[in-house]
CSV table of C-alpha atoms and ligand atoms in Angstrom, one decimal:
chain,number,residue,atom,x,y,z
A,273,MET,CA,41.8,-32.7,-17.4
A,274,VAL,CA,43.5,-34.4,-20.3
A,275,GLU,CA,42.2,-37.8,-19.0
A,276,ALA,CA,38.7,-36.3,-18.6
A,277,LYS,CA,38.8,-35.0,-22.1
A,278,ARG,CA,39.7,-38.4,-23.4
A,279,THR,CA,36.9,-40.0,-21.4
A,280,ALA,CA,34.4,-37.3,-22.7
A,281,GLN,CA,35.5,-38.1,-26.2
A,282,ALA,CA,35.0,-41.9,-25.7
A,283,ARG,CA,31.7,-41.5,-24.0
A,284,ARG,CA,30.1,-39.1,-26.5
A,285,LEU,CA,28.0,-37.1,-24.1
A,286,VAL,CA,25.1,-34.8,-24.9
A,287,ILE,CA,25.8,-31.4,-23.4
A,288,THR,CA,23.1,-28.7,-23.5
A,289,ILE,CA,23.6,-24.9,-23.3
A,290,ASP,CA,20.5,-22.7,-23.0
A,291,GLY,CA,20.2,-19.0,-22.3
A,292,PRO,CA,18.8,-15.7,-23.6
A,293,ALA,CA,20.0,-13.8,-26.7
A,294,GLY,CA,23.5,-12.4,-26.7
A,295,VAL,CA,24.6,-14.3,-23.6
A,296,GLY,CA,27.5,-15.9,-25.6
A,297,LYS,CA,25.9,-19.3,-26.2
A,298,SER,CA,27.2,-19.7,-29.7
A,299,THR,CA,30.8,-18.7,-29.0
A,300,VAL,CA,31.0,-20.8,-25.9
A,301,SER,CA,29.2,-23.8,-27.5
A,302,LYS,CA,31.4,-23.8,-30.6
A,303,CYS,CA,34.6,-23.5,-28.4
A,304,LEU,CA,33.4,-26.3,-26.1
A,305,ALA,CA,32.5,-28.5,-29.0
A,306,GLY,CA,35.9,-27.8,-30.5
A,307,ARG,CA,37.7,-28.7,-27.3
A,308,LEU,CA,35.8,-32.0,-26.9
A,309,HIS,CA,35.9,-32.8,-30.6
A,310,TYR,CA,32.1,-32.9,-30.5
A,311,GLY,CA,29.5,-31.7,-33.0
A,312,TYR,CA,28.0,-28.2,-32.5
A,313,LEU,CA,24.2,-28.0,-32.9
A,314,ASP,CA,22.8,-24.5,-33.3
A,315,THR,CA,19.0,-25.0,-32.9
A,316,GLY,CA,18.3,-21.2,-33.2
A,317,ALA,CA,19.4,-21.5,-36.8
A,318,LEU,CA,16.6,-24.0,-37.4
A,319,TYR,CA,14.0,-21.6,-36.1
A,320,ARG,CA,15.6,-18.9,-38.2
A,321,ALA,CA,15.5,-21.1,-41.3
A,322,ILE,CA,11.7,-21.7,-40.8
A,323,ALA,CA,11.3,-17.9,-40.2
A,324,TRP,CA,13.1,-17.3,-43.5
A,325,LYS,CA,10.7,-19.6,-45.3
A,326,VAL,CA,7.7,-17.9,-43.6
A,327,GLN,CA,9.1,-14.5,-44.8
A,328,GLN,CA,9.7,-15.7,-48.3
A,329,ALA,CA,6.1,-17.0,-48.5
A,330,GLN,CA,4.9,-13.7,-47.1
A,331,LEU,CA,3.0,-15.3,-44.3
A,332,GLU,CA,2.2,-13.7,-40.9
A,333,PRO,CA,3.2,-15.6,-37.7
A,334,SER,CA,-0.5,-15.6,-36.9
A,335,ASP,CA,-1.4,-17.5,-40.0
A,336,LEU,CA,-1.5,-21.0,-38.5
A,337,ALA,CA,-3.1,-22.8,-41.4
A,338,GLY,CA,-0.6,-21.1,-43.8
A,339,ILE,CA,2.4,-22.1,-41.7
A,340,GLU,CA,1.1,-25.6,-41.3
A,341,LEU,CA,0.8,-26.0,-45.0
A,342,LEU,CA,4.2,-24.5,-45.6
A,343,LEU,CA,5.8,-27.0,-43.1
A,344,SER,CA,4.1,-29.9,-44.8
A,345,ARG,CA,5.9,-28.9,-48.0
A,346,THR,CA,9.2,-28.2,-46.4
A,347,SER,CA,12.1,-30.5,-45.9
A,348,LEU,CA,14.9,-29.6,-43.5
A,349,GLN,CA,18.0,-31.7,-43.1
A,350,LEU,CA,20.9,-31.5,-40.7
A,351,ILE,CA,23.9,-32.9,-42.5
A,352,PRO,CA,26.7,-34.1,-40.2
A,353,GLU,CA,30.0,-32.4,-40.8
A,354,GLU,CA,33.3,-32.8,-39.1
A,355,ASP,CA,32.6,-30.1,-36.5
A,356,GLY,CA,28.8,-29.9,-36.5
A,357,PHE,CA,25.9,-29.8,-38.9
A,358,SER,CA,25.1,-27.9,-42.0
A,359,ILE,CA,21.5,-27.1,-42.7
A,360,GLN,CA,19.7,-27.8,-45.9
A,361,VAL,CA,16.2,-26.5,-46.6
A,362,ASP,CA,14.4,-28.1,-49.5
A,363,GLY,CA,17.7,-29.6,-50.6
A,364,GLN,CA,19.5,-26.2,-50.7
A,365,PRO,CA,22.2,-25.1,-48.1
A,366,VAL,CA,20.9,-22.1,-46.1
A,367,MET,CA,22.6,-18.8,-46.4
A,368,GLN,CA,23.7,-18.1,-42.8
A,369,GLY,CA,24.0,-14.3,-43.6
A,370,GLU,CA,20.3,-14.2,-44.6
A,371,LEU,CA,19.3,-15.8,-41.3
A,372,ARG,CA,21.2,-13.3,-39.1
A,373,THR,CA,19.2,-10.2,-39.7
A,374,PRO,CA,17.2,-8.4,-37.0
A,375,VAL,CA,13.9,-9.0,-38.9
A,376,ILE,CA,14.6,-12.8,-39.0
A,377,SER,CA,15.6,-12.8,-35.3
A,378,GLN,CA,12.2,-11.3,-34.3
A,379,LEU,CA,10.3,-13.5,-36.8
A,380,ALA,CA,12.1,-16.6,-35.5
A,381,SER,CA,11.1,-15.8,-31.9
A,382,SER,CA,7.5,-15.1,-33.1
A,383,ILE,CA,7.1,-18.4,-34.9
A,384,ALA,CA,8.9,-20.2,-32.0
A,385,VAL,CA,5.8,-19.7,-29.9
A,386,LEU,CA,3.8,-22.0,-32.2
A,387,PRO,CA,3.4,-25.6,-31.1
A,388,ILE,CA,3.2,-26.7,-34.8
A,389,VAL,CA,6.7,-25.3,-35.4
A,390,ARG,CA,8.2,-26.7,-32.2
A,391,ASP,CA,6.7,-30.1,-32.8
A,392,TRP,CA,7.9,-30.1,-36.4
A,393,LEU,CA,11.5,-29.3,-35.4
A,394,LEU,CA,11.6,-31.6,-32.3
A,395,PRO,CA,12.4,-34.9,-34.0
A,396,ILE,CA,15.0,-33.2,-36.3
A,397,GLN,CA,16.9,-31.9,-33.3
A,398,GLN,CA,16.6,-35.2,-31.4
A,399,GLU,CA,17.9,-37.2,-34.3
A,400,ALA,CA,20.9,-35.0,-34.6
A,401,GLY,CA,21.8,-35.7,-30.9
A,402,LYS,CA,20.9,-39.4,-30.9
A,403,ALA,CA,24.5,-40.7,-31.3
A,404,GLY,CA,25.8,-38.3,-28.6
A,405,GLY,CA,29.0,-36.3,-28.9
A,406,VAL,CA,27.1,-33.1,-29.3
A,407,VAL,CA,27.0,-29.6,-27.7
A,408,ALA,CA,23.4,-28.4,-28.4
A,409,GLU,CA,22.6,-24.7,-28.0
A,410,GLY,CA,19.2,-23.1,-27.8
A,411,ARG,CA,16.3,-22.2,-25.4
A,412,ASP,CA,14.8,-25.6,-24.5
A,413,MET,CA,17.7,-28.0,-25.0
A,414,GLY,CA,17.8,-29.1,-21.4
A,415,THR,CA,14.1,-29.0,-20.7
A,416,ARG,CA,12.5,-30.4,-23.8
A,417,VAL,CA,14.8,-31.6,-26.6
A,418,PHE,CA,17.4,-33.5,-24.6
A,419,PRO,CA,15.8,-33.9,-21.1
A,420,GLY,CA,18.2,-36.8,-20.5
A,421,ALA,CA,21.3,-34.9,-21.4
A,422,ASP,CA,24.5,-35.8,-19.5
A,423,CYS,CA,25.4,-32.2,-18.6
A,424,LYS,CA,23.1,-29.1,-18.8
A,425,PHE,CA,24.2,-25.5,-18.6
A,426,PHE,CA,22.2,-22.3,-18.5
A,427,LEU,CA,24.0,-19.0,-19.2
A,428,GLU,CA,22.9,-15.6,-17.9
A,429,ALA,CA,24.4,-12.1,-18.2
A,430,ASP,CA,23.3,-8.6,-17.5
A,431,VAL,CA,21.1,-7.2,-20.4
A,432,ASN,CA,23.4,-4.2,-20.9
A,433,VAL,CA,26.5,-6.5,-21.2
A,434,ARG,CA,24.6,-8.7,-23.7
A,435,ALA,CA,23.5,-5.7,-25.8
A,436,LYS,CA,27.1,-4.3,-25.9
A,437,ARG,CA,28.4,-7.7,-27.0
A,438,ARG,CA,25.8,-7.9,-29.7
A,439,GLN,CA,26.5,-4.3,-30.8
A,440,GLN,CA,30.2,-5.2,-31.1
A,441,GLU,CA,29.4,-8.4,-33.1
A,442,LEU,CA,27.3,-6.3,-35.5
A,443,ALA,CA,30.0,-3.6,-35.8
A,444,GLU,CA,32.5,-6.4,-36.7
A,445,LYS,CA,30.2,-7.3,-39.6
A,446,GLY,CA,30.1,-3.6,-40.7
A,447,GLN,CA,26.7,-2.9,-39.2
A,448,SER,CA,26.4,0.2,-37.0
A,449,VAL,CA,23.4,-0.1,-34.7
A,450,GLN,CA,22.5,2.1,-31.6
A,451,LEU,CA,22.9,0.4,-28.3
A,452,ASN,CA,19.4,1.2,-27.2
A,453,ALA,CA,18.0,-0.4,-30.4
A,454,VAL,CA,20.0,-3.6,-29.8
A,455,ARG,CA,18.9,-3.7,-26.2
A,456,ASP,CA,15.2,-3.1,-27.0
A,457,GLU,CA,15.3,-5.8,-29.7
A,458,MET,CA,16.8,-8.3,-27.2
A,459,VAL,CA,14.4,-7.5,-24.4
A,460,GLU,CA,11.4,-7.9,-26.7
A,461,ARG,CA,12.7,-11.3,-27.9
A,462,ASP,CA,13.7,-12.6,-24.5
A,463,THR,CA,10.3,-11.5,-23.0
A,464,ARG,CA,8.6,-13.5,-25.7
A,465,ASP,CA,11.0,-16.5,-25.4
A,466,ARG,CA,10.6,-16.6,-21.6
A,467,ASN,CA,6.9,-16.2,-21.5
A,468,ARG,CA,5.6,-18.4,-24.2
A,469,ALA,CA,3.2,-21.2,-23.2
A,470,ILE,CA,5.2,-24.0,-24.7
A,471,ASP,CA,8.9,-24.8,-24.0
A,472,PRO,CA,9.7,-21.3,-22.6
A,473,LEU,CA,13.3,-20.3,-22.0
A,474,ARG,CA,14.1,-21.4,-18.5
A,475,PRO,CA,16.8,-23.5,-16.8
A,476,ALA,CA,16.2,-27.2,-16.6
A,477,PRO,CA,16.0,-28.3,-12.9
A,478,GLN,CA,19.5,-29.9,-13.0
A,479,ALA,CA,21.0,-27.1,-15.1
A,480,ILE,CA,24.3,-25.5,-13.9
A,481,MET,CA,23.9,-21.7,-14.0
A,482,ILE,CA,26.9,-19.7,-15.3
A,483,GLU,CA,26.8,-15.9,-15.1
A,484,THR,CA,29.0,-14.7,-18.0
A,485,SER,CA,28.8,-10.8,-17.5
A,486,GLN,CA,32.3,-10.6,-16.0
A,487,GLU,CA,33.8,-13.7,-17.6
A,488,SER,CA,35.8,-14.3,-20.8
A,489,VAL,CA,34.9,-17.1,-23.2
A,490,ASP,CA,38.0,-19.0,-22.1
A,491,ASP,CA,36.9,-18.7,-18.4
A,492,VAL,CA,33.4,-19.9,-19.2
A,493,VAL,CA,34.6,-22.8,-21.3
A,494,GLY,CA,37.3,-23.7,-18.7
A,495,LYS,CA,34.6,-23.8,-16.0
A,496,MET,CA,32.4,-26.0,-18.2
A,497,MET,CA,35.3,-28.4,-18.9
A,498,GLY,CA,35.8,-28.8,-15.1
A,499,ILE,CA,32.1,-29.4,-14.5
A,500,ILE,CA,32.0,-32.0,-17.4
A,501,ALA,CA,35.0,-33.7,-15.9
A,502,ASP,CA,33.2,-34.0,-12.6
A,503,HIS,CA,30.2,-35.5,-14.3
A,504,LEU,CA,32.2,-38.3,-16.0
B,248,DC,O1,19.5,-18.6,-30.7
B,248,DC,P1,18.9,-17.6,-31.8
B,248,DC,O2,19.0,-16.2,-31.4
B,248,DC,O3,19.5,-17.9,-33.1
B,248,DC,O4,17.4,-18.0,-31.8
B,248,DC,C1,16.4,-17.3,-32.6
B,248,DC,C2,15.1,-17.5,-32.0
B,248,DC,O5,14.6,-18.9,-32.1
B,248,DC,C3,14.9,-17.3,-30.5
B,248,DC,O6,14.6,-15.9,-30.2
B,248,DC,C4,13.8,-18.2,-30.0
B,248,DC,C5,13.9,-19.3,-31.0
B,248,DC,N1,14.5,-20.5,-30.5
B,248,DC,C6,13.7,-21.4,-29.7
B,248,DC,O7,12.6,-21.0,-29.4
B,248,DC,N2,14.2,-22.5,-29.2
B,248,DC,C7,15.4,-22.9,-29.5
B,248,DC,N3,15.9,-24.1,-29.0
B,248,DC,C8,16.3,-22.1,-30.2
B,248,DC,C9,15.8,-20.9,-30.7
């Protein structure tokens, strides 16, 4: 495994991790990137950053002309850091806390159905992964953004388990939310993400499926490390 880790570091692979909300993508991706000394690319944060701008401009997700104009006046940069990328919108760092609200979650999913938004974000994401050595997390990493990725994973978990995990995360941030409300929000978002016409959430044909309902983060990351070693 140590040898495989060294080879993975030398080869600078592109690893994609897709899956629905609350499945543990972020935790697992960060942990895997840390173990491989790769950058962590959180593409959901990019959709959230655009959603935040749409909200600030008081635009509706149905206002295509308004969103197109907004995008034409927006600059979004991914600045490489030691362990990933920080995001700057219009030259200012984004406030992660402002991006992680339930309203922005739904708005991000709503604007993510729009081809203008997806096409605008595509080259930004691809540029970030160009040099390799990246663990990219999202919904269409293996299917659209990095179709030639070296190793593709798709995480799944029971919706009740995902809702409980998300409720726990919110509780740790001091937010008390009813389980039913968390689950309903997730189901609504997943249904939209899975059924949109362009780049829907679905496993890439070569993706390795991992069911995380009964697994700890360490177990999942350990499994991934083994699979990556086999791909080297
Ligand atoms: O991963 P997240 O919960 O931060 O993503 C927020 C929303 O952004 C998600 O509901 C759908 C959209 N998204 C997307 O369409 N494609 C991606 N690669 C990442 C996120």
